[in-house]
Amino acid sequence: MKALLPKLITTFLRSELDFRVRLFNLLAMAGTVISFLMALFSLFVADGLLLAALNLLIAGLSFGLLYYSYSSGQYQRCYLITILFIFFAGFTFLFFSGGGYRSGLPSFFIFGIVFTVFMLEGRRMIVITVLELLFYVALCVYGYYAPGDVTWFETEQQFLTDVIVGFVSVSVALSITMYFTFRMYNTQQRL
């Protein structure tokens, strides 16, 4: 396990790669880890087999995109797949099956929006980010007006635990991502 982190860094974050490619690789690794941890949380703490399966699916997709983009060089395609299938579709399924707006999932909306800004550039980034924001707001409003379509947490303790795990997970993932982003940027500037 100790040798795994240096191997991941030398494989996916090496300085010869384009800055945005390294950034995508970093984001995909963070997405894989956070989704896997949320699957474990869903399985053992929230007692949610469906949520665990959805999070494992997202973790697998994140890792698959990391590997595919690395081996094929199709990063733009992987950016769009990440946004469409994880940030739009995956987060929607998690929203309806895991507590809606009364859960930690809105923290992941922030995660998705920030990562979209990191992955895309220019007008495409602005348009897709605005669409994401509107979509996430619409999900929350829909959940409010159609509460029967959302699987809510049964106890206040489940709700509190999910909110804490959600914002801590997203905070840690974004902090680590920002740390490595600034580190990569500073290294690139020195070179």
Tab-separated table of C-alpha atoms in Angstrom:
chain	number	residue	atom	x	y	z
A	1	MET	CA	0.000	0.000	0.000
A	2	LYS	CA	2.876	2.339	0.823
A	3	ALA	CA	4.327	1.938	-2.672
A	4	LEU	CA	0.951	2.493	-4.346
A	5	LEU	CA	0.795	6.273	-3.850
A	6	PRO	CA	4.227	7.000	-5.398
A	7	LYS	CA	3.362	4.682	-8.301
A	8	LEU	CA	0.051	6.498	-8.884
A	9	ILE	CA	1.818	9.866	-8.758
A	10	THR	CA	4.561	8.852	-11.174
A	11	THR	CA	2.050	7.256	-13.543
A	12	PHE	CA	-0.830	9.749	-13.566
A	13	LEU	CA	0.634	13.025	-12.283
A	14	ARG	CA	4.067	13.131	-13.889
A	15	SER	CA	5.177	16.531	-15.134
A	16	GLU	CA	5.518	15.430	-18.786
A	17	LEU	CA	1.735	15.237	-19.029
A	18	ASP	CA	-0.285	18.315	-19.941
A	19	PHE	CA	-1.487	20.241	-16.879
A	20	ARG	CA	-5.201	19.600	-17.612
A	21	VAL	CA	-4.489	15.902	-18.179
A	22	ARG	CA	-2.799	15.667	-14.773
A	23	LEU	CA	-5.683	17.602	-13.274
A	24	PHE	CA	-8.246	15.197	-14.763
A	25	ASN	CA	-6.238	12.238	-13.479
A	26	LEU	CA	-6.168	13.785	-10.019
A	27	LEU	CA	-9.904	14.421	-10.125
A	28	ALA	CA	-10.627	10.879	-11.297
A	29	MET	CA	-8.506	9.415	-8.489
A	30	ALA	CA	-10.263	11.624	-5.930
A	31	GLY	CA	-13.667	10.650	-7.355
A	32	THR	CA	-12.788	6.968	-7.186
A	33	VAL	CA	-11.657	7.159	-3.565
A	34	ILE	CA	-14.548	9.320	-2.341
A	35	SER	CA	-17.153	7.155	-4.108
A	36	PHE	CA	-15.623	3.992	-2.675
A	37	LEU	CA	-15.637	5.485	0.842
A	38	MET	CA	-19.256	6.600	0.417
A	39	ALA	CA	-20.147	3.053	-0.684
A	40	LEU	CA	-18.632	1.688	2.527
A	41	PHE	CA	-20.473	4.325	4.550
A	42	SER	CA	-23.755	3.485	2.796
A	43	LEU	CA	-23.290	-0.204	3.390
A	44	PHE	CA	-22.164	-0.202	7.013
A	45	VAL	CA	-23.575	2.984	8.536
A	46	ALA	CA	-26.646	3.998	6.542
A	47	ASP	CA	-27.683	0.386	5.892
A	48	GLY	CA	-28.333	1.210	2.251
A	49	LEU	CA	-27.457	-1.588	-0.159
A	50	LEU	CA	-28.768	0.365	-3.165
A	51	LEU	CA	-26.743	3.463	-2.198
A	52	ALA	CA	-23.649	1.323	-1.718
A	53	ALA	CA	-24.136	-0.259	-5.151
A	54	LEU	CA	-24.627	3.147	-6.813
A	55	ASN	CA	-21.515	4.556	-5.143
A	56	LEU	CA	-19.496	1.489	-6.155
A	57	LEU	CA	-20.730	1.930	-9.718
A	58	ILE	CA	-19.601	5.574	-9.675
A	59	ALA	CA	-16.225	4.562	-8.174
A	60	GLY	CA	-15.808	1.959	-10.911
A	61	LEU	CA	-16.759	4.449	-13.605
A	62	SER	CA	-14.294	7.020	-12.211
A	63	PHE	CA	-11.485	4.474	-12.173
A	64	GLY	CA	-12.462	3.194	-15.616
A	65	LEU	CA	-12.367	6.727	-17.011
A	66	LEU	CA	-8.976	7.304	-15.401
A	67	TYR	CA	-7.586	4.163	-17.015
A	68	TYR	CA	-9.303	4.731	-20.382
A	69	SER	CA	-8.183	8.350	-20.635
A	70	TYR	CA	-4.625	7.419	-19.686
A	71	SER	CA	-4.386	4.564	-22.181
A	72	SER	CA	-6.265	6.244	-25.048
A	73	GLY	CA	-5.506	9.945	-24.581
A	74	GLN	CA	-9.212	10.744	-25.086
A	75	TYR	CA	-9.407	13.236	-22.229
A	76	GLN	CA	-12.076	15.531	-23.705
A	77	ARG	CA	-14.367	12.542	-24.189
A	78	CYS	CA	-13.716	11.440	-20.598
A	79	TYR	CA	-14.473	14.935	-19.291
A	80	LEU	CA	-17.904	14.848	-20.913
A	81	ILE	CA	-18.606	11.275	-19.801
A	82	THR	CA	-17.715	12.258	-16.229
A	83	ILE	CA	-20.042	15.245	-16.310
A	84	LEU	CA	-22.949	13.449	-17.982
A	85	PHE	CA	-22.817	10.042	-16.313
A	86	ILE	CA	-21.481	10.920	-12.861
A	87	PHE	CA	-22.424	14.530	-12.154
A	88	PHE	CA	-25.817	14.490	-13.884
A	89	ALA	CA	-27.044	10.861	-13.974
A	90	GLY	CA	-25.199	9.345	-11.001
A	91	PHE	CA	-25.875	12.235	-8.651
A	92	THR	CA	-29.549	12.196	-9.702
A	93	PHE	CA	-29.917	8.519	-8.747
A	94	LEU	CA	-28.128	9.163	-5.457
A	95	PHE	CA	-30.378	12.169	-4.812
A	96	PHE	CA	-33.607	10.203	-5.199
A	97	SER	CA	-32.396	7.087	-3.374
A	98	GLY	CA	-30.362	8.691	-0.599
A	99	GLY	CA	-32.245	11.401	1.224
A	100	GLY	CA	-32.680	14.087	-1.421
A	101	TYR	CA	-31.882	17.593	-0.248
A	102	ARG	CA	-32.061	16.369	3.374
A	103	SER	CA	-28.789	14.490	3.036
A	104	GLY	CA	-25.131	15.092	2.401
A	105	LEU	CA	-25.633	14.909	-1.354
A	106	PRO	CA	-25.893	18.684	-1.938
A	107	SER	CA	-22.235	18.807	-0.834
A	108	PHE	CA	-21.485	16.536	-3.777
A	109	PHE	CA	-23.258	18.987	-6.080
A	110	ILE	CA	-20.545	21.476	-5.110
A	111	PHE	CA	-17.928	18.790	-5.814
A	112	GLY	CA	-19.397	18.233	-9.299
A	113	ILE	CA	-19.554	21.926	-10.147
A	114	VAL	CA	-15.993	22.635	-8.988
A	115	PHE	CA	-14.640	19.639	-10.916
A	116	THR	CA	-16.543	20.738	-14.042
A	117	VAL	CA	-14.836	24.126	-13.802
A	118	PHE	CA	-11.474	22.361	-13.470
A	119	MET	CA	-12.052	20.079	-16.463
A	120	LEU	CA	-13.518	22.433	-19.040
A	121	GLU	CA	-12.489	25.778	-20.471
A	122	GLY	CA	-14.057	28.877	-21.944
A	123	ARG	CA	-17.644	29.051	-23.090
A	124	ARG	CA	-18.194	25.291	-22.751
A	125	MET	CA	-17.235	25.493	-19.062
A	126	ILE	CA	-19.592	28.415	-18.429
A	127	VAL	CA	-22.549	26.835	-20.234
A	128	ILE	CA	-22.198	23.399	-18.641
A	129	THR	CA	-21.573	24.834	-15.168
A	130	VAL	CA	-24.703	26.990	-15.409
A	131	LEU	CA	-26.692	23.968	-16.640
A	132	GLU	CA	-25.377	21.907	-13.715
A	133	LEU	CA	-26.334	24.595	-11.213
A	134	LEU	CA	-29.830	24.889	-12.657
A	135	PHE	CA	-30.209	21.120	-12.761
A	136	TYR	CA	-29.185	20.685	-9.115
A	137	VAL	CA	-31.524	23.475	-8.020
A	138	ALA	CA	-34.321	21.830	-10.031
A	139	LEU	CA	-33.627	18.495	-8.306
A	140	CYS	CA	-33.966	20.113	-4.877
A	141	VAL	CA	-37.157	21.951	-5.844
A	142	TYR	CA	-38.617	18.778	-7.373
A	143	GLY	CA	-37.768	16.836	-4.214
A	144	TYR	CA	-39.560	19.470	-2.174
A	145	TYR	CA	-42.740	19.432	-4.293
A	146	ALA	CA	-42.737	15.665	-4.950
A	147	PRO	CA	-41.452	14.180	-1.672
A	148	GLY	CA	-42.932	10.789	-2.483
A	149	ASP	CA	-40.336	10.325	-5.231
A	150	VAL	CA	-37.417	10.603	-2.796
A	151	THR	CA	-36.250	7.930	-0.358
A	152	TRP	CA	-35.764	9.972	2.804
A	153	PHE	CA	-33.699	8.967	5.801
A	154	GLU	CA	-35.866	7.419	8.498
A	155	THR	CA	-34.175	8.977	11.514
A	156	GLU	CA	-32.637	12.319	12.355
A	157	GLN	CA	-29.429	10.473	13.265
A	158	GLN	CA	-29.145	9.021	9.728
A	159	PHE	CA	-29.711	12.480	8.281
A	160	LEU	CA	-27.106	14.103	10.545
A	161	THR	CA	-24.556	11.359	9.895
A	162	ASP	CA	-25.004	11.609	6.121
A	163	VAL	CA	-24.661	15.398	6.165
A	164	ILE	CA	-21.476	15.209	8.242
A	165	VAL	CA	-19.956	12.455	6.100
A	166	GLY	CA	-20.931	14.334	2.928
A	167	PHE	CA	-19.423	17.686	3.781
A	168	VAL	CA	-16.321	16.167	5.398
A	169	SER	CA	-15.724	13.898	2.366
A	170	VAL	CA	-16.169	16.710	-0.126
A	171	SER	CA	-14.058	19.098	1.958
A	172	VAL	CA	-11.205	16.605	2.228
A	173	ALA	CA	-11.404	15.648	-1.472
A	174	LEU	CA	-11.446	19.283	-2.609
A	175	SER	CA	-8.656	20.239	-0.200
A	176	ILE	CA	-6.390	17.424	-1.367
A	177	THR	CA	-7.218	18.186	-4.988
A	178	MET	CA	-6.450	21.886	-4.527
A	179	TYR	CA	-3.212	21.074	-2.706
A	180	PHE	CA	-1.970	18.865	-5.538
A	181	THR	CA	-3.254	21.312	-8.161
A	182	PHE	CA	-1.256	24.183	-6.685
A	183	ARG	CA	1.731	21.902	-6.250
A	184	MET	CA	1.569	20.822	-9.910
A	185	TYR	CA	1.101	24.428	-11.017
A	186	ASN	CA	4.057	25.672	-8.964
A	187	THR	CA	6.262	22.862	-10.301
A	188	GLN	CA	5.232	23.674	-13.845
A	189	GLN	CA	5.933	27.386	-13.288
A	190	ARG	CA	9.416	26.598	-11.954
A	191	LEU	CA	10.178	24.461	-14.999
